[in-house]
Short mmCIF file of C-alpha atoms and ligand atoms in Angstrom, two decimals:
data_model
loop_
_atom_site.label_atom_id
_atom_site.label_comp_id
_atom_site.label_asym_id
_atom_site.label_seq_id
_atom_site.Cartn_x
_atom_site.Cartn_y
_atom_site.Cartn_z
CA UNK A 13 -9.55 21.41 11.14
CA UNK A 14 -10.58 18.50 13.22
CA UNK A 15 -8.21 15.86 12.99
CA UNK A 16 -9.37 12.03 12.84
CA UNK A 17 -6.23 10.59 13.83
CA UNK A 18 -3.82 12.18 16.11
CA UNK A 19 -0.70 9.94 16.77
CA UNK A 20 1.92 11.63 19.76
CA UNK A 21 5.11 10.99 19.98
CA UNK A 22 5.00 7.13 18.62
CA UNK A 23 7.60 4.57 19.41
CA UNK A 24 8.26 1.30 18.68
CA UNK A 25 11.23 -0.70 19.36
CA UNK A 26 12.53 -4.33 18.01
CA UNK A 27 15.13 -5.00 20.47
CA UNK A 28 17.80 -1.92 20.04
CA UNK A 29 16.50 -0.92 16.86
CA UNK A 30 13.83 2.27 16.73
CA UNK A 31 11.88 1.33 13.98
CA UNK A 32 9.25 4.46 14.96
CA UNK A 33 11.18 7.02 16.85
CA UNK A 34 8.70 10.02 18.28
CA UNK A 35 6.75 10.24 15.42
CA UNK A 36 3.51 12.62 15.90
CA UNK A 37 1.25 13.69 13.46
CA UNK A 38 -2.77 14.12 12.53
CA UNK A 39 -5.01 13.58 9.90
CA UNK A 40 -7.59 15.84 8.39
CA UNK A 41 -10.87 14.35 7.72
CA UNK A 42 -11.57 13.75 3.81
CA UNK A 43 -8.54 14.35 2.85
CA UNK A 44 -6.03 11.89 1.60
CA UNK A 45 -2.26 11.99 3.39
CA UNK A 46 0.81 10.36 2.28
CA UNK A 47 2.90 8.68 4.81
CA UNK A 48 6.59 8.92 2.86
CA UNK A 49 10.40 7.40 3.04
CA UNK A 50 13.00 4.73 2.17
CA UNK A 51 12.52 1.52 2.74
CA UNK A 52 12.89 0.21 5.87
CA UNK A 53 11.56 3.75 7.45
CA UNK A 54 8.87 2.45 9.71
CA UNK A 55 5.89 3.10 7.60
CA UNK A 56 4.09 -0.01 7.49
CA UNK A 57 5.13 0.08 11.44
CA UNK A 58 3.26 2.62 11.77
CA UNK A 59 0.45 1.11 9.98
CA UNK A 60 0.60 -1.87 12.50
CA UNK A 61 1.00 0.49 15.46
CA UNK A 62 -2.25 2.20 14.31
CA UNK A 63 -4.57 -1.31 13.60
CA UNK A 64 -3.35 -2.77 16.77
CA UNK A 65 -1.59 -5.63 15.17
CA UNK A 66 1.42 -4.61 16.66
CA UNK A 67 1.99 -3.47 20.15
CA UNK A 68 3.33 0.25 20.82
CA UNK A 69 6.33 0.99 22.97
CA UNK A 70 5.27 4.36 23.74
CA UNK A 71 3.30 7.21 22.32
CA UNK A 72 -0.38 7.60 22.06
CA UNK A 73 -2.92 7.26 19.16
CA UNK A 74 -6.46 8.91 19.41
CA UNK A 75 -9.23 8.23 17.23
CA UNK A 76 -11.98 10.55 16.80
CA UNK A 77 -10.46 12.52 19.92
CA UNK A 78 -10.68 9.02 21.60
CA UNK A 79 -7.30 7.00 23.19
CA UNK A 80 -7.14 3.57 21.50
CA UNK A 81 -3.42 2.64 21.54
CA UNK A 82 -3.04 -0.81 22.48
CA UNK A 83 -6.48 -1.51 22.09
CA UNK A 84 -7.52 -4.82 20.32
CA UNK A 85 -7.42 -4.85 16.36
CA UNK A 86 -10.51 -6.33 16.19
CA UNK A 87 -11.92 -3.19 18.09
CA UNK A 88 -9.96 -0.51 16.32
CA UNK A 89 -11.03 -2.22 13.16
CA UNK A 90 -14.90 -1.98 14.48
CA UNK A 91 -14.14 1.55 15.65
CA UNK A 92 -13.16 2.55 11.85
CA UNK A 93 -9.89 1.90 11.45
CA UNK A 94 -9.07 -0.45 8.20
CA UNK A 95 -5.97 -1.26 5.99
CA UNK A 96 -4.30 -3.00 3.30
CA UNK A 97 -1.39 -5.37 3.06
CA UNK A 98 1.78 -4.68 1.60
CA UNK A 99 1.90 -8.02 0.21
CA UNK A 100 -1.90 -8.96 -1.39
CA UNK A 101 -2.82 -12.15 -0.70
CA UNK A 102 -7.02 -13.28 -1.36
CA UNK A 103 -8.07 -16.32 -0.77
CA UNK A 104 -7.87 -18.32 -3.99
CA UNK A 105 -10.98 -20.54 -3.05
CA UNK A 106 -13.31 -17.98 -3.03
CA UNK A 107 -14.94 -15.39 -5.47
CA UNK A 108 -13.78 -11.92 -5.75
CA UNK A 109 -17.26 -10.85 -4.22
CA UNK A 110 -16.83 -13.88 -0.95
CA UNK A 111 -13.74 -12.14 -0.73
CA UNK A 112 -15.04 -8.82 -0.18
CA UNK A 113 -17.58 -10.00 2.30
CA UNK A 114 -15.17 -10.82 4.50
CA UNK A 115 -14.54 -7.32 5.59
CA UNK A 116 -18.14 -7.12 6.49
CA UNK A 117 -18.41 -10.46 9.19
CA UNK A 118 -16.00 -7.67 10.74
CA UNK A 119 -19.75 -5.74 11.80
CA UNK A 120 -22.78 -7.72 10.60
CA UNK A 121 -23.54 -11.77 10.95
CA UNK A 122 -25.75 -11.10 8.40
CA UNK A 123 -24.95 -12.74 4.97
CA UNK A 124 -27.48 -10.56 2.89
CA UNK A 125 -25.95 -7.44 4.19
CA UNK A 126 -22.09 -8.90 4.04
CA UNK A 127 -23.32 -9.43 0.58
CA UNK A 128 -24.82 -6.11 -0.71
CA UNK A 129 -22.08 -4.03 1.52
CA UNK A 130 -19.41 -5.77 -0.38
CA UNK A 131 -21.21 -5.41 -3.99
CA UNK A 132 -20.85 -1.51 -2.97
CA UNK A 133 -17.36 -1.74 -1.73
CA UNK A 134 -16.44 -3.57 -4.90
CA UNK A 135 -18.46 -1.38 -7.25
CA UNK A 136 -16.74 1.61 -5.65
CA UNK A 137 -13.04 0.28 -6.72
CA UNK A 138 -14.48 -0.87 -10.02
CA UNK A 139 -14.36 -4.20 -9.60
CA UNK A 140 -18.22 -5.00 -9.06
CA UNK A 141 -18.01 -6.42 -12.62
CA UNK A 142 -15.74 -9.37 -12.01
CA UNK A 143 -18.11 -10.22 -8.09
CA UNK A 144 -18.01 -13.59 -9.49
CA UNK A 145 -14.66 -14.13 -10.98
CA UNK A 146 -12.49 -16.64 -8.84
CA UNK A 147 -9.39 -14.55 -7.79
CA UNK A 148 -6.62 -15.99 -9.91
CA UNK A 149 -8.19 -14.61 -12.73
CA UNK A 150 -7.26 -11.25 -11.50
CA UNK A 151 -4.45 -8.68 -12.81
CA UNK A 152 -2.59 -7.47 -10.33
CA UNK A 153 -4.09 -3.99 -10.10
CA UNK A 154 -7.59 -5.67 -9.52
CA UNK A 155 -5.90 -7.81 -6.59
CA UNK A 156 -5.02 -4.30 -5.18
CA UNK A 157 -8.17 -3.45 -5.49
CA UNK A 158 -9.78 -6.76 -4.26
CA UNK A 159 -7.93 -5.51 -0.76
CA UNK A 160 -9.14 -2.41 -1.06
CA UNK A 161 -12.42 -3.76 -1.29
CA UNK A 162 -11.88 -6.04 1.25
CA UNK A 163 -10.86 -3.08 4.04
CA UNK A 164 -13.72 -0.90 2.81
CA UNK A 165 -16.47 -3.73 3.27
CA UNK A 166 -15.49 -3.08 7.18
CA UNK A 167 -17.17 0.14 6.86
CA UNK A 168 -13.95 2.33 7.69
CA UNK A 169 -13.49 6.08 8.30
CA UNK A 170 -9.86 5.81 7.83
CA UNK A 171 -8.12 3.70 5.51
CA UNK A 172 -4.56 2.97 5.53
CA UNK A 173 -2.94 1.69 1.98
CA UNK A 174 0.43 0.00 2.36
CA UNK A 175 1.56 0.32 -1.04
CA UNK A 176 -1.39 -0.09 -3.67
CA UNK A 177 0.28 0.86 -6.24
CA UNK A 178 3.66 -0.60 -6.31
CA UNK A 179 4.23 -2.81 -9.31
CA UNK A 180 2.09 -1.03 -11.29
CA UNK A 181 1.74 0.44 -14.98
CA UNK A 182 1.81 4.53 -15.20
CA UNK A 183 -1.76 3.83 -16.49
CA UNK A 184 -2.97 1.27 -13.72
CA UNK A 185 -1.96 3.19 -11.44
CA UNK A 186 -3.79 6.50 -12.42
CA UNK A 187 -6.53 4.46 -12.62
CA UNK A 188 -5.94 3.88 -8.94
CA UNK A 189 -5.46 7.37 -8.40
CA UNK A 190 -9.18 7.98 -9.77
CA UNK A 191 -10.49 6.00 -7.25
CA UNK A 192 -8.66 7.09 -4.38
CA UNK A 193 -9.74 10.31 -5.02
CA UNK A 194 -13.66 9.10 -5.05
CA UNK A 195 -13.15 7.64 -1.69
CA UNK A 196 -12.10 11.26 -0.47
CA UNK A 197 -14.83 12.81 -2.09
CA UNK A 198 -17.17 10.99 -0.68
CA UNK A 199 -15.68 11.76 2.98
CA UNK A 200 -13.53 8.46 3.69
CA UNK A 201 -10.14 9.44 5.16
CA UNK A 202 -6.91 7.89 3.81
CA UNK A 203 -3.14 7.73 5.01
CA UNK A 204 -1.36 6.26 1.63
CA UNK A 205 2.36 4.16 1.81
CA UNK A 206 3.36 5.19 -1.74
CA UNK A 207 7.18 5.58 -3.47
CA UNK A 208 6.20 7.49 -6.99
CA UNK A 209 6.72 10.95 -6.06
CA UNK A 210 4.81 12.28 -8.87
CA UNK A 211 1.40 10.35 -7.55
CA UNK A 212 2.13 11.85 -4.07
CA UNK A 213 1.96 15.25 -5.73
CA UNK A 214 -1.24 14.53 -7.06
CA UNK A 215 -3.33 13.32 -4.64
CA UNK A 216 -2.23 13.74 -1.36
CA UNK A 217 -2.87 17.11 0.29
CA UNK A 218 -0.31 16.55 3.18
CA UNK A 219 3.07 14.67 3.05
CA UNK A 220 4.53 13.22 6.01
CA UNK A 221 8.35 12.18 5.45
CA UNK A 222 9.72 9.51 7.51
CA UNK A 223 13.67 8.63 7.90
CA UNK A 224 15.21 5.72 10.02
CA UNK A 225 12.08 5.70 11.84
CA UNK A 226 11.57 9.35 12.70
CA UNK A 227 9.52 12.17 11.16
CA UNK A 228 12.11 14.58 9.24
CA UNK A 229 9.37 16.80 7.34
CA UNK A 230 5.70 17.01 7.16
CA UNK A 231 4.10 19.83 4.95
CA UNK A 232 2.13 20.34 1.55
CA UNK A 233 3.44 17.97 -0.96
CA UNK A 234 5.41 20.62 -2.73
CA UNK A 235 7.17 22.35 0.33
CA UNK A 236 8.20 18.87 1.20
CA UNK A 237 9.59 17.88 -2.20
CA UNK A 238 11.44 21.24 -1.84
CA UNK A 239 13.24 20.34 1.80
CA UNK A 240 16.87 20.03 2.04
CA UNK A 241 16.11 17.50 4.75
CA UNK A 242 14.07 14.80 2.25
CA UNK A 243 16.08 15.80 -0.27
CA UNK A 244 19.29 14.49 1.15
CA UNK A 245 17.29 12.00 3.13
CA UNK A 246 15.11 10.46 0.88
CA UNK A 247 14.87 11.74 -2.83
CA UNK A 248 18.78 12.12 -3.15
CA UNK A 249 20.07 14.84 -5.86
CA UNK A 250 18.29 13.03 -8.83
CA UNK A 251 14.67 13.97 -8.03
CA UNK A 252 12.95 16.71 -10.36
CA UNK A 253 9.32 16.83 -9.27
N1 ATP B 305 8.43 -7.55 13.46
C1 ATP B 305 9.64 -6.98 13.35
N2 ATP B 305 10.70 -7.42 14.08
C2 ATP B 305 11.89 -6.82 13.97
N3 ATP B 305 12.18 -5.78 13.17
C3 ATP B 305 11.16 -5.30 12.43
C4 ATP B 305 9.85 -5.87 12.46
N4 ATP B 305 9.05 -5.18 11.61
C5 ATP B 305 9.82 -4.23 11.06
N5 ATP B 305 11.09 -4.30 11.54
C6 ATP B 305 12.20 -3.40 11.19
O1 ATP B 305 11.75 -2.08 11.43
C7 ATP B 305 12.23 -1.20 10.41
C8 ATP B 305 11.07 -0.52 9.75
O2 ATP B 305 10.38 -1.49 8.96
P1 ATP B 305 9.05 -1.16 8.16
O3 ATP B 305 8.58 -2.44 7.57
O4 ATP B 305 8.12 -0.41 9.03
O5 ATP B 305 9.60 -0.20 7.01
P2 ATP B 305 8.87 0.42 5.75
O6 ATP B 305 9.06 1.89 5.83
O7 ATP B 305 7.49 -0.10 5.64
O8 ATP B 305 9.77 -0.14 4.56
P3 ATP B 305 9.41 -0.64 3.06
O9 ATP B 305 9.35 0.61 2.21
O10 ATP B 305 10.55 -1.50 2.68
O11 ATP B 305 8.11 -1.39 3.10
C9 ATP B 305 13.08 -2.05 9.48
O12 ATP B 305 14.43 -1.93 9.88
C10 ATP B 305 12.56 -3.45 9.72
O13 ATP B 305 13.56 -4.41 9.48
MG1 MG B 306 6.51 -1.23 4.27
#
């Protein structure tokens, strides 16, 4: 299968610490990959490696078969490339639907078509019914989606969530799940930053497994629940699927 994003060999250092140590992997096309491990792994690294927003020490990224390591994030973001935030954070002077738009100044000068392509992004999270709600008036789970929304408005092939789901309700978060798995459907690409094993079994077809900043497994996300190496790594002796 053709792979949309191919990352080789990946390093990034802080001073003597490897936060991403030789990490390679791809992702298929429509399909929605988890990007797994304890905190302080290098997963949202790798996430800034990707965007550009950090700079990488070595390795190589291709996009679409084409080199873009190092490149600007403004250009990886116009090439297709898009991602949430670990920590959300709209901007609390502007509607949920100005927020959105914001995504699309990323491609278009055009207010009209920042406009309608956020409407779209918005109504594709569920969220088109509170465009003109001012953002403090949001749950949490609708300011996960607001980002979302936000990354999608940029038009992406790929998008990378850092952790939509954290702080959520078993039911939020399956809501979540739901639209996640649109997305795919409809051919968008995802790498997902997620803890709750049991929504990594559901929706992402490949697992990679990341451990003091290098890859330690990287399989289906049953074999990898399965490996004595994430097992004792990660999910300690506690975990039961
Ligand atoms: N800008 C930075 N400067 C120095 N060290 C950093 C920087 N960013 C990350 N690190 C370190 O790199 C390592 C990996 O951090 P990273 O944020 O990528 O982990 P993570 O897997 O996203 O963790 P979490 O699950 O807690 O979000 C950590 O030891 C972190 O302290
Ligand atoms: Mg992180």
């Amino acid at each position: 299968m053709t792979k949309l994003l191919e990352v080789k060999g990946l390093t990034r250092r802080f001073g003597g610490l490897v936060a991403v140590n030789n990490v390679s992997f791809g992702l298929d096309a429509g399909h929605i990959t988890a990007l797994i491990g304890p905190n302080g792994a290098g997963k949202t690294t790798c996430f800034n490696l990707v965007t550009g927003a950090l700079k990488i020490s070595s390795g190589k990224v291709f996009f679409e078969g084409r080199s873009i390591e190092n490149s600007p994030p403004e250009n990886i973001c116009r090439m297709g490339i898009a991602r949430t935030f670990q920590i959300v954070r709209p901007m609390r002077d502007m509607t949920v639907l100005e927020n959105a738009m914001v995504g699309a100044f990323s491609w278009t000068k055009n207010v009209g078509e920042a406009r309608a392509t956020a409407y779209e992004s918005l109504e594709s999270v569920g969220l088109a019914s509170k465009a003109n709600a001012t953002t403090d008036q949001l749950t949490l789970p609708d300011r996960k989606m607001l980002e979302a929304a936000k990354a999608l408005s940029t038009r992406p092939k790929l998008l990378l969530l850092d952790e939509v789901m954290a702080g959520l309700r078993p039911t939020e978060a399956a809501g979540v799940v739901r639209v996640l798995q649109r997305l795919a459907e409809k051919g968008l690409t995802i790498l997902l930053v997620e803890h709750v094993m049991r929504i990594i079994m559901e929706v992402a077809s490949t697992v990679v497994v990341l451990h003091h900043g290098a890859k330690i497994a990287e399989g289906s996300p049953k074999d990898v629940v399965s490996d004595p190496k994430v097992l004792e790594g990660y999910l300690g002796t506690g975990f039961h699927g």
